[in-house]
Tab-separated table of C-alpha atoms in Angstrom:
chain	number	residue	atom	x	y	z
A	38	UNK	CA	-147.428	61.353	-40.075
A	39	UNK	CA	-149.928	58.877	-41.016
A	40	UNK	CA	-150.532	56.135	-39.046
A	41	UNK	CA	-152.256	53.986	-41.948
A	42	UNK	CA	-151.317	50.061	-42.268
A	43	UNK	CA	-151.414	48.558	-45.690
A	44	UNK	CA	-154.027	45.969	-45.767
A	45	UNK	CA	-153.076	42.636	-46.538
A	46	UNK	CA	-154.464	41.289	-49.522
A	47	UNK	CA	-156.925	38.572	-50.047
A	48	UNK	CA	-155.868	35.136	-51.306
A	49	UNK	CA	-157.691	33.578	-54.294
A	50	UNK	CA	-156.890	29.879	-54.742
A	51	UNK	CA	-158.108	28.270	-57.497
A	52	UNK	CA	-158.443	24.572	-56.757
A	53	UNK	CA	-160.952	23.602	-58.945
A	54	UNK	CA	-158.549	20.750	-61.141
A	55	UNK	CA	-159.379	17.292	-61.725
A	56	UNK	CA	-155.315	16.125	-61.645
A	57	UNK	CA	-156.282	14.300	-65.000
A	58	UNK	CA	-152.561	14.138	-65.906
A	59	UNK	CA	-152.119	11.575	-62.657
A	60	UNK	CA	-154.288	9.312	-64.302
A	61	UNK	CA	-155.976	6.637	-61.742
A	62	UNK	CA	-154.146	8.546	-58.901
A	63	UNK	CA	-156.359	11.391	-59.187
A	64	UNK	CA	-159.373	9.335	-58.267
A	65	UNK	CA	-157.664	8.806	-54.955
A	66	UNK	CA	-157.160	12.431	-53.537
A	67	UNK	CA	-157.498	15.653	-55.323
A	68	UNK	CA	-154.467	17.054	-56.685
A	69	UNK	CA	-153.832	19.713	-54.268
A	70	UNK	CA	-154.028	17.464	-51.463
A	71	UNK	CA	-151.201	15.317	-52.604
A	72	UNK	CA	-148.027	15.374	-50.618
A	73	UNK	CA	-144.944	17.181	-51.465
A	74	UNK	CA	-142.211	16.699	-49.195
A	75	UNK	CA	-144.291	15.785	-46.189
A	76	UNK	CA	-146.572	18.533	-46.448
A	77	UNK	CA	-149.851	18.653	-48.553
A	78	UNK	CA	-149.691	20.985	-51.637
A	79	UNK	CA	-152.739	23.085	-50.159
A	80	UNK	CA	-151.172	23.437	-46.986
A	81	UNK	CA	-148.266	24.845	-48.300
A	82	UNK	CA	-149.893	27.579	-49.942
A	83	UNK	CA	-151.930	28.471	-46.809
A	84	UNK	CA	-148.992	28.218	-44.568
A	85	UNK	CA	-146.905	30.611	-47.062
A	86	UNK	CA	-149.724	33.270	-46.944
A	87	UNK	CA	-150.126	32.998	-43.552
A	88	UNK	CA	-146.322	33.968	-42.960
A	89	UNK	CA	-146.578	36.749	-45.041
A	90	UNK	CA	-149.663	38.460	-43.302
A	91	UNK	CA	-152.690	37.250	-45.405
A	92	UNK	CA	-155.382	35.726	-42.964
A	93	UNK	CA	-158.137	35.986	-45.199
A	94	UNK	CA	-158.886	33.411	-47.990
A	95	UNK	CA	-161.351	32.518	-51.050
A	96	UNK	CA	-161.041	28.919	-52.127
A	97	UNK	CA	-162.650	28.099	-55.324
A	98	UNK	CA	-163.249	24.416	-55.778
A	99	UNK	CA	-164.458	21.815	-57.732
A	100	UNK	CA	-162.964	18.270	-58.305
A	101	UNK	CA	-163.917	16.610	-54.782
A	102	UNK	CA	-164.434	19.824	-53.329
A	103	UNK	CA	-165.869	18.532	-49.982
A	104	UNK	CA	-162.585	16.836	-49.632
A	105	UNK	CA	-160.625	19.794	-49.706
A	106	UNK	CA	-163.181	21.830	-47.623
A	107	UNK	CA	-162.959	19.100	-44.829
A	108	UNK	CA	-159.071	19.397	-45.002
A	109	UNK	CA	-158.954	22.943	-44.637
A	110	UNK	CA	-161.211	23.154	-41.930
A	111	UNK	CA	-159.770	20.666	-39.916
A	112	UNK	CA	-156.219	21.952	-40.376
A	113	UNK	CA	-156.379	25.541	-40.152
A	114	UNK	CA	-159.312	26.458	-37.756
A	115	UNK	CA	-160.300	29.718	-37.203
A	116	UNK	CA	-159.087	31.376	-40.290
A	117	UNK	CA	-161.240	33.359	-42.639
A	118	UNK	CA	-162.338	31.216	-45.477
A	119	UNK	CA	-164.986	31.663	-48.334
A	120	UNK	CA	-165.650	28.605	-50.495
A	121	UNK	CA	-166.751	28.899	-53.929
A	122	UNK	CA	-167.742	25.991	-56.161
A	123	UNK	CA	-167.215	25.741	-59.691
A	124	UNK	CA	-169.926	23.091	-60.823
A	125	UNK	CA	-168.314	23.152	-64.454
A	126	UNK	CA	-164.770	22.222	-63.019
A	127	UNK	CA	-164.641	19.473	-65.612
A	128	UNK	CA	-165.579	21.796	-68.872
A	129	UNK	CA	-164.151	25.252	-67.797
A	130	UNK	CA	-160.745	26.661	-67.508
A	131	UNK	CA	-159.063	29.173	-64.747
A	132	UNK	CA	-161.053	32.097	-66.098
A	133	UNK	CA	-163.950	30.940	-65.337
A	134	UNK	CA	-162.659	29.875	-61.888
A	135	UNK	CA	-161.348	33.206	-60.989
A	136	UNK	CA	-164.834	35.123	-62.099
A	137	UNK	CA	-166.518	32.671	-59.483
A	138	UNK	CA	-164.305	34.476	-56.937
A	139	UNK	CA	-165.870	38.041	-57.931
A	140	UNK	CA	-168.433	38.523	-54.850
A	141	UNK	CA	-166.263	36.565	-52.348
A	142	UNK	CA	-163.315	38.902	-53.306
A	143	UNK	CA	-165.637	42.411	-53.499
A	144	UNK	CA	-163.681	45.412	-54.021
A	145	UNK	CA	-160.108	43.982	-52.002
A	146	UNK	CA	-156.656	43.922	-53.469
A	147	UNK	CA	-156.024	40.244	-53.834
A	148	UNK	CA	-153.356	37.744	-54.914
A	149	UNK	CA	-154.449	34.815	-57.203
A	150	UNK	CA	-152.664	31.424	-56.815
A	151	UNK	CA	-153.222	28.190	-58.842
A	152	UNK	CA	-153.651	25.398	-56.647
A	153	UNK	CA	-151.097	23.559	-58.503
A	154	UNK	CA	-148.290	25.546	-57.993
A	155	UNK	CA	-145.651	24.746	-55.153
A	156	UNK	CA	-143.515	27.768	-54.145
A	157	UNK	CA	-141.190	29.141	-51.362
A	158	UNK	CA	-142.210	31.827	-49.337
A	159	UNK	CA	-139.964	34.107	-50.435
A	160	UNK	CA	-141.774	34.514	-53.584
A	161	UNK	CA	-144.840	35.869	-52.045
A	162	UNK	CA	-142.492	38.325	-49.961
A	163	UNK	CA	-141.294	39.759	-53.017
A	164	UNK	CA	-144.653	39.790	-54.593
A	165	UNK	CA	-146.355	41.688	-51.767
A	166	UNK	CA	-143.238	43.982	-51.435
A	167	UNK	CA	-143.457	45.045	-54.713
A	168	UNK	CA	-144.898	48.831	-55.193
A	169	UNK	CA	-146.488	48.105	-58.070
A	170	UNK	CA	-149.909	47.334	-58.272
A	171	UNK	CA	-150.641	44.626	-60.606
A	172	UNK	CA	-147.893	42.264	-60.831
A	173	UNK	CA	-147.520	38.891	-62.443
A	174	UNK	CA	-144.794	36.509	-61.222
A	175	UNK	CA	-142.643	35.187	-64.010
A	176	UNK	CA	-139.373	32.774	-64.165
A	177	UNK	CA	-137.029	34.050	-67.005
A	178	UNK	CA	-135.074	30.958	-67.093
A	179	UNK	CA	-137.824	28.749	-67.723
A	180	UNK	CA	-140.387	29.863	-70.490
A	181	UNK	CA	-143.369	27.347	-70.609
A	182	UNK	CA	-145.060	26.687	-74.148
A	183	UNK	CA	-148.293	25.754	-72.068
A	184	UNK	CA	-148.827	28.881	-70.082
A	185	UNK	CA	-146.816	31.581	-71.775
A	186	UNK	CA	-146.910	35.334	-70.998
A	187	UNK	CA	-144.825	37.769	-73.261
A	188	UNK	CA	-143.576	40.496	-71.647
A	189	UNK	CA	-142.745	43.798	-73.742
A	190	UNK	CA	-139.926	44.999	-71.992
A	191	UNK	CA	-138.929	48.164	-73.607
A	192	UNK	CA	-141.401	49.584	-71.735
A	193	UNK	CA	-141.130	51.090	-68.384
A	194	UNK	CA	-144.669	49.428	-67.279
A	195	UNK	CA	-144.482	46.428	-69.636
A	196	UNK	CA	-147.663	45.334	-71.320
A	197	UNK	CA	-148.391	41.268	-70.995
A	198	UNK	CA	-149.901	39.300	-73.574
A	199	UNK	CA	-151.115	35.926	-73.135
A	200	UNK	CA	-150.855	33.554	-76.138
A	201	UNK	CA	-150.359	30.044	-75.916
A	202	UNK	CA	-149.260	29.591	-79.290
A	203	UNK	CA	-145.809	31.769	-78.491
A	204	UNK	CA	-142.808	29.955	-78.449
A	205	UNK	CA	-140.234	29.766	-75.675
A	206	UNK	CA	-137.873	31.749	-78.195
A	207	UNK	CA	-140.049	34.702	-78.277
A	208	UNK	CA	-140.835	34.843	-74.667
A	209	UNK	CA	-139.316	36.810	-72.160
A	210	UNK	CA	-140.622	34.701	-69.209
A	211	UNK	CA	-143.151	32.143	-68.409
A	212	UNK	CA	-145.993	32.948	-65.817
A	213	UNK	CA	-146.176	30.761	-62.758
A	214	UNK	CA	-149.615	31.131	-61.808
A	215	UNK	CA	-149.395	33.365	-58.879
A	216	UNK	CA	-150.451	37.056	-59.587
A	217	UNK	CA	-151.431	40.276	-57.508
A	218	UNK	CA	-154.225	42.075	-58.764
A	219	UNK	CA	-154.838	45.962	-57.025
A	220	UNK	CA	-158.540	46.768	-56.149
A	221	UNK	CA	-159.114	49.040	-58.775
A	222	UNK	CA	-158.074	46.582	-61.496
A	223	UNK	CA	-160.059	43.848	-59.952
A	224	UNK	CA	-163.479	45.082	-61.306
A	225	UNK	CA	-162.329	45.316	-64.717
A	226	UNK	CA	-160.790	41.981	-64.713
A	227	UNK	CA	-163.985	40.356	-63.270
A	228	UNK	CA	-165.928	42.133	-66.050
A	229	UNK	CA	-163.473	41.105	-68.394
A	230	UNK	CA	-163.589	37.281	-67.315
A	231	UNK	CA	-167.502	37.881	-67.371
A	232	UNK	CA	-167.080	38.705	-71.202
A	233	UNK	CA	-164.842	36.116	-72.022
A	234	UNK	CA	-167.317	33.755	-70.352
A	235	UNK	CA	-170.159	34.966	-72.295
A	236	UNK	CA	-168.743	33.091	-75.630
A	237	UNK	CA	-169.188	29.257	-74.865
A	238	UNK	CA	-166.284	28.606	-77.059
A	239	UNK	CA	-163.881	30.437	-74.677
A	240	UNK	CA	-164.940	28.165	-71.405
A	241	UNK	CA	-161.378	26.946	-71.130
A	242	UNK	CA	-159.697	30.137	-71.415
A	243	UNK	CA	-157.149	30.978	-69.151
A	244	UNK	CA	-157.048	33.946	-66.611
A	245	UNK	CA	-154.415	35.074	-68.704
A	246	UNK	CA	-156.386	35.825	-71.585
A	247	UNK	CA	-158.224	38.877	-69.474
A	248	UNK	CA	-154.823	40.234	-68.381
A	249	UNK	CA	-153.911	40.246	-72.036
A	250	UNK	CA	-157.008	42.285	-72.892
A	251	UNK	CA	-156.621	44.582	-70.043
A	252	UNK	CA	-153.393	45.358	-70.909
A	253	UNK	CA	-154.127	46.003	-74.740
A	254	UNK	CA	-157.022	48.312	-73.307
A	255	UNK	CA	-154.304	50.599	-71.435
A	256	UNK	CA	-154.476	48.695	-67.864
A	257	UNK	CA	-150.681	48.691	-66.750
A	258	UNK	CA	-149.197	44.919	-65.523
A	259	UNK	CA	-145.742	44.372	-64.472
A	260	UNK	CA	-143.323	41.376	-64.353
A	261	UNK	CA	-141.972	39.980	-61.215
A	262	UNK	CA	-139.051	37.922	-62.141
A	263	UNK	CA	-138.472	34.991	-59.497
A	264	UNK	CA	-135.376	33.609	-61.449
A	265	UNK	CA	-133.202	31.706	-59.007
A	266	UNK	CA	-136.373	30.979	-56.219
A	267	UNK	CA	-137.994	27.518	-55.839
A	268	UNK	CA	-141.048	26.595	-57.599
A	269	UNK	CA	-142.925	23.975	-59.506
A	270	UNK	CA	-145.892	23.582	-61.457
A	271	UNK	CA	-147.599	20.136	-61.080
A	272	UNK	CA	-149.455	19.181	-63.800
A	273	UNK	CA	-147.551	15.757	-64.370
A	274	UNK	CA	-146.032	12.778	-62.479
A	275	UNK	CA	-142.564	14.076	-63.595
A	276	UNK	CA	-143.622	17.504	-62.253
A	277	UNK	CA	-144.633	15.763	-59.032
A	278	UNK	CA	-141.268	14.110	-58.436
A	279	UNK	CA	-139.110	17.071	-59.469
A	280	UNK	CA	-141.528	19.051	-56.665
A	281	UNK	CA	-140.298	16.549	-54.024
A	282	UNK	CA	-137.103	16.561	-54.879
A	283	UNK	CA	-137.068	20.260	-54.533
A	284	UNK	CA	-138.901	20.466	-51.533
A	285	UNK	CA	-137.906	17.840	-49.012
A	286	UNK	CA	-139.062	18.926	-45.938
A	287	UNK	CA	-142.489	19.904	-44.469
A	288	UNK	CA	-143.717	23.646	-44.526
A	289	UNK	CA	-143.644	25.838	-41.623
A	290	UNK	CA	-145.272	29.510	-40.828
A	291	UNK	CA	-142.289	31.574	-40.734
A	292	UNK	CA	-142.137	35.238	-39.749
A	293	UNK	CA	-140.238	37.939	-41.585
A	294	UNK	CA	-137.624	38.012	-38.899
A	295	UNK	CA	-137.092	34.148	-38.907
A	296	UNK	CA	-136.817	34.150	-42.698
A	297	UNK	CA	-134.185	37.056	-42.537
A	298	UNK	CA	-132.110	34.642	-39.646
A	299	UNK	CA	-132.112	31.757	-41.727
A	300	UNK	CA	-131.034	33.749	-44.726
A	301	UNK	CA	-128.036	35.448	-42.590
A	302	UNK	CA	-126.990	31.867	-40.906
A	303	UNK	CA	-127.212	30.203	-44.751
A	304	UNK	CA	-124.659	33.308	-46.073
A	305	UNK	CA	-122.378	32.801	-43.250
A	306	UNK	CA	-122.093	29.281	-43.575
A	307	UNK	CA	-121.212	29.645	-47.389
A	308	UNK	CA	-118.669	32.350	-46.568
A	309	UNK	CA	-116.965	30.369	-44.405
A	310	UNK	CA	-116.482	27.408	-47.031
């Protein structure tokens, strides 16, 4: 019998954005350091990772990088964090940001997070529990024009095609900005990202373009539908208000056993109504 224990993936968090949609408010603090429901957005991501056994982090920073670094170092003493700075954060997209994590990630499996996404821990648990290698979290109930990923559902290992021109009617689901990438796929992904960044006209491309290219070349990707679970991508003031309404209390580090107990209690309460 094998005694091998599956190693937790590395968390790669892209926190380079300026939060320009917030206007003057973005100048007061980095977008990921704004508070939602009593907890800083970035803190929510880090604590969710710790709850799921992830303890190694790569943070790609840009706008007000030093403030973010100081917050993490002060709030999370003792965790393993590698900081990478994207000096082109104001004129590049998530493809460039993710590419910069290449050396720090090495040959490890990793989970990529957009720092603007606020999500409940059950989403990450489902992603990590998935036996599939390359998985994109998607919400089949809320297709988005801005960050669209189309899934061809008649294939047992559906291809994923990223295209910002795809309409919600044609989309199977919306990518939420959380993906699990296998160790073997990682090397191909970073090579694809580097090729994209060699073209100066594509400097603002999202990382999903690289997923689409790999899929077209035969690398299987899978969709994890997280419909019914709570998450918000914060791009605007309206998104920020929605996140505060959805996540009304501070985040805590919750073990899997504690989560099961909470779910069981909630189910019992529902049955008694």
